[in-house]
Structures are given as structure tokens and as C-alpha cells.
Amino acid sequence: MIWWAVLGAGVACYLLKLAGLSVPGRVLERPVVERIADLIPVALLAALVAVQVFASGSALVLDARAVGLAAAVLLLLARAPFLVVVFGAALVAAAVRLV
């Protein structure tokens, strides 16, 4: 039963990809479409980060992950390299979790 769902999801993803490739070029060259296409990945990534940081099951939580995210934001504002941001946020979150 679950394999039908997996196969159905795979076919749906393929058809969605095919639909995106079938859009005429003149539609994609419009400034509004270009701006939206540039912002969609950022919005999706921000939503994923928010869900992973502030949710635990169906509950809203504020724990070490939120402190790690705040540390990452501060490091990004300080223009730290990406690896420094990732490891710095992980170390801060781990330190808060230990305390």
C-alpha cells in the first residue's frame, strides 16, 4: 500500500518538473516572474528553518536550537564565513543544551 503512495509521489514530482520545463520562455522573462522565482527558494528555506527550530512535533518550543539560530544570525551579520557560522551556531546550541 505504501509503495503506491511512493510511486504516485514520484510520478507527481516528475510531472511537476515537466510542467516547469514546458513553460514558454516569454513567460519566464517577465520581471515579476523573475523576481518571484528568485525569492521562492529563500522563502522555502526560511520556512524549513523556522519549522525545524521552533517546532517539536505539534508543539511550539523555544530551546537551544533558537539560541543557535540567533548565534548564526549574529555571525552572518558579522560577515563570518559559512563554515564558521555553521560550527559556531552548533557549538552555541550544544553549550546551551549542556547547561
PDB file of C-alpha atoms in Angstrom:
ATOM      1  CA  MET A   1       0.000   0.000   0.000  1.00  0.00           C
ATOM      2  CA  ILE A   2       2.781   2.437   0.900  1.00  0.00           C
ATOM      3  CA  TRP A   3       4.578   1.719  -2.382  1.00  0.00           C
ATOM      4  CA  TRP A   4       1.616   3.083  -4.341  1.00  0.00           C
ATOM      5  CA  ALA A   5       1.982   6.337  -2.423  1.00  0.00           C
ATOM      6  CA  VAL A   6       5.724   6.417  -3.138  1.00  0.00           C
ATOM      7  CA  LEU A   7       5.183   5.714  -6.840  1.00  0.00           C
ATOM      8  CA  GLY A   8       2.371   8.269  -7.014  1.00  0.00           C
ATOM      9  CA  ALA A   9       4.561  10.914  -5.373  1.00  0.00           C
ATOM     10  CA  GLY A  10       7.390  10.124  -7.790  1.00  0.00           C
ATOM     11  CA  VAL A  11       5.110  10.465 -10.813  1.00  0.00           C
ATOM     12  CA  ALA A  12       3.651  13.698  -9.417  1.00  0.00           C
ATOM     13  CA  CYS A  13       7.146  15.145  -8.912  1.00  0.00           C
ATOM     14  CA  TYR A  14       8.150  14.170 -12.436  1.00  0.00           C
ATOM     15  CA  LEU A  15       5.011  15.768 -13.904  1.00  0.00           C
ATOM     16  CA  LEU A  16       5.595  18.928 -11.873  1.00  0.00           C
ATOM     17  CA  LYS A  17       9.163  19.118 -13.171  1.00  0.00           C
ATOM     18  CA  LEU A  18       7.903  18.531 -16.715  1.00  0.00           C
ATOM     19  CA  ALA A  19       5.315  21.295 -16.302  1.00  0.00           C
ATOM     20  CA  GLY A  20       8.055  23.694 -15.195  1.00  0.00           C
ATOM     21  CA  LEU A  21      10.174  22.839 -18.216  1.00  0.00           C
ATOM     22  CA  SER A  22       7.183  23.299 -20.529  1.00  0.00           C
ATOM     23  CA  VAL A  23       6.604  26.954 -19.590  1.00  0.00           C
ATOM     24  CA  PRO A  24       7.325  29.206 -22.585  1.00  0.00           C
ATOM     25  CA  GLY A  25      10.427  31.395 -22.369  1.00  0.00           C
ATOM     26  CA  ARG A  26       8.494  34.625 -22.834  1.00  0.00           C
ATOM     27  CA  VAL A  27       6.591  33.965 -19.602  1.00  0.00           C
ATOM     28  CA  LEU A  28       9.808  33.426 -17.650  1.00  0.00           C
ATOM     29  CA  GLU A  29      11.360  36.643 -18.965  1.00  0.00           C
ATOM     30  CA  ARG A  30       8.785  38.898 -17.292  1.00  0.00           C
ATOM     31  CA  PRO A  31      10.336  40.937 -14.446  1.00  0.00           C
ATOM     32  CA  VAL A  32       7.655  39.934 -11.922  1.00  0.00           C
ATOM     33  CA  VAL A  33       8.112  36.237 -12.668  1.00  0.00           C
ATOM     34  CA  GLU A  34      11.902  36.550 -12.423  1.00  0.00           C
ATOM     35  CA  ARG A  35      11.643  38.343  -9.064  1.00  0.00           C
ATOM     36  CA  ILE A  36       9.242  35.741  -7.664  1.00  0.00           C
ATOM     37  CA  ALA A  37      11.389  32.879  -8.970  1.00  0.00           C
ATOM     38  CA  ASP A  38      14.411  34.404  -7.231  1.00  0.00           C
ATOM     39  CA  LEU A  39      12.589  34.752  -3.892  1.00  0.00           C
ATOM     40  CA  ILE A  40      10.801  31.381  -3.706  1.00  0.00           C
ATOM     41  CA  PRO A  41      13.879  29.321  -2.674  1.00  0.00           C
ATOM     42  CA  VAL A  42      14.720  31.854   0.058  1.00  0.00           C
ATOM     43  CA  ALA A  43      11.174  31.757   1.420  1.00  0.00           C
ATOM     44  CA  LEU A  44      11.068  27.947   1.368  1.00  0.00           C
ATOM     45  CA  LEU A  45      14.416  27.657   3.134  1.00  0.00           C
ATOM     46  CA  ALA A  46      13.355  30.199   5.773  1.00  0.00           C
ATOM     47  CA  ALA A  47      10.141  28.265   6.373  1.00  0.00           C
ATOM     48  CA  LEU A  48      12.059  24.990   6.750  1.00  0.00           C
ATOM     49  CA  VAL A  49      14.475  26.588   9.212  1.00  0.00           C
ATOM     50  CA  ALA A  50      11.607  28.064  11.237  1.00  0.00           C
ATOM     51  CA  VAL A  51       9.804  24.737  11.425  1.00  0.00           C
ATOM     52  CA  GLN A  52      12.955  22.845  12.427  1.00  0.00           C
ATOM     53  CA  VAL A  53      13.956  25.414  15.067  1.00  0.00           C
ATOM     54  CA  PHE A  54      10.658  26.339  16.689  1.00  0.00           C
ATOM     55  CA  ALA A  55       8.596  23.138  16.398  1.00  0.00           C
ATOM     56  CA  SER A  56       8.756  19.847  18.220  1.00  0.00           C
ATOM     57  CA  GLY A  57       6.035  17.548  16.957  1.00  0.00           C
ATOM     58  CA  SER A  58       2.928  19.705  17.006  1.00  0.00           C
ATOM     59  CA  ALA A  59       4.138  21.956  19.846  1.00  0.00           C
ATOM     60  CA  LEU A  60       5.856  25.312  19.614  1.00  0.00           C
ATOM     61  CA  VAL A  61       9.110  25.289  21.612  1.00  0.00           C
ATOM     62  CA  LEU A  62      11.896  27.699  22.475  1.00  0.00           C
ATOM     63  CA  ASP A  63      15.079  25.822  23.337  1.00  0.00           C
ATOM     64  CA  ALA A  64      18.776  25.597  22.465  1.00  0.00           C
ATOM     65  CA  ARG A  65      18.004  25.486  18.752  1.00  0.00           C
ATOM     66  CA  ALA A  66      16.622  29.025  18.904  1.00  0.00           C
ATOM     67  CA  VAL A  67      19.781  30.231  20.673  1.00  0.00           C
ATOM     68  CA  GLY A  68      21.877  28.517  17.991  1.00  0.00           C
ATOM     69  CA  LEU A  69      19.846  30.239  15.286  1.00  0.00           C
ATOM     70  CA  ALA A  70      20.377  33.596  16.997  1.00  0.00           C
ATOM     71  CA  ALA A  71      24.119  32.908  17.113  1.00  0.00           C
ATOM     72  CA  ALA A  72      24.067  32.060  13.405  1.00  0.00           C
ATOM     73  CA  VAL A  73      22.261  35.313  12.602  1.00  0.00           C
ATOM     74  CA  LEU A  74      24.815  37.302  14.603  1.00  0.00           C
ATOM     75  CA  LEU A  75      27.692  35.551  12.863  1.00  0.00           C
ATOM     76  CA  LEU A  76      26.092  36.217   9.484  1.00  0.00           C
ATOM     77  CA  LEU A  77      25.677  39.885  10.350  1.00  0.00           C
ATOM     78  CA  ALA A  78      29.376  39.927  11.262  1.00  0.00           C
ATOM     79  CA  ARG A  79      30.071  38.520   7.773  1.00  0.00           C
ATOM     80  CA  ALA A  80      31.718  35.365   9.093  1.00  0.00           C
ATOM     81  CA  PRO A  81      32.495  32.571   6.614  1.00  0.00           C
ATOM     82  CA  PHE A  82      29.792  29.943   6.159  1.00  0.00           C
ATOM     83  CA  LEU A  83      31.638  27.166   7.990  1.00  0.00           C
ATOM     84  CA  VAL A  84      32.259  29.482  10.933  1.00  0.00           C
ATOM     85  CA  VAL A  85      28.534  30.267  11.024  1.00  0.00           C
ATOM     86  CA  VAL A  86      27.538  26.598  10.959  1.00  0.00           C
ATOM     87  CA  PHE A  87      30.071  25.405  13.533  1.00  0.00           C
ATOM     88  CA  GLY A  88      29.595  28.473  15.732  1.00  0.00           C
ATOM     89  CA  ALA A  89      25.824  28.000  15.847  1.00  0.00           C
ATOM     90  CA  ALA A  90      26.247  24.289  16.563  1.00  0.00           C
ATOM     91  CA  LEU A  91      28.716  24.959  19.392  1.00  0.00           C
ATOM     92  CA  VAL A  92      26.489  27.602  20.970  1.00  0.00           C
ATOM     93  CA  ALA A  93      23.433  25.332  20.743  1.00  0.00           C
ATOM     94  CA  ALA A  94      25.374  22.424  22.226  1.00  0.00           C
ATOM     95  CA  ALA A  95      26.700  24.584  25.051  1.00  0.00           C
ATOM     96  CA  VAL A  96      23.210  25.846  25.881  1.00  0.00           C
ATOM     97  CA  ARG A  97      21.858  22.310  25.785  1.00  0.00           C
ATOM     98  CA  LEU A  98      24.573  21.152  28.212  1.00  0.00           C
ATOM     99  CA  VAL A  99      23.735  23.950  30.650  1.00  0.00           C
TER     100      VAL A  99
END
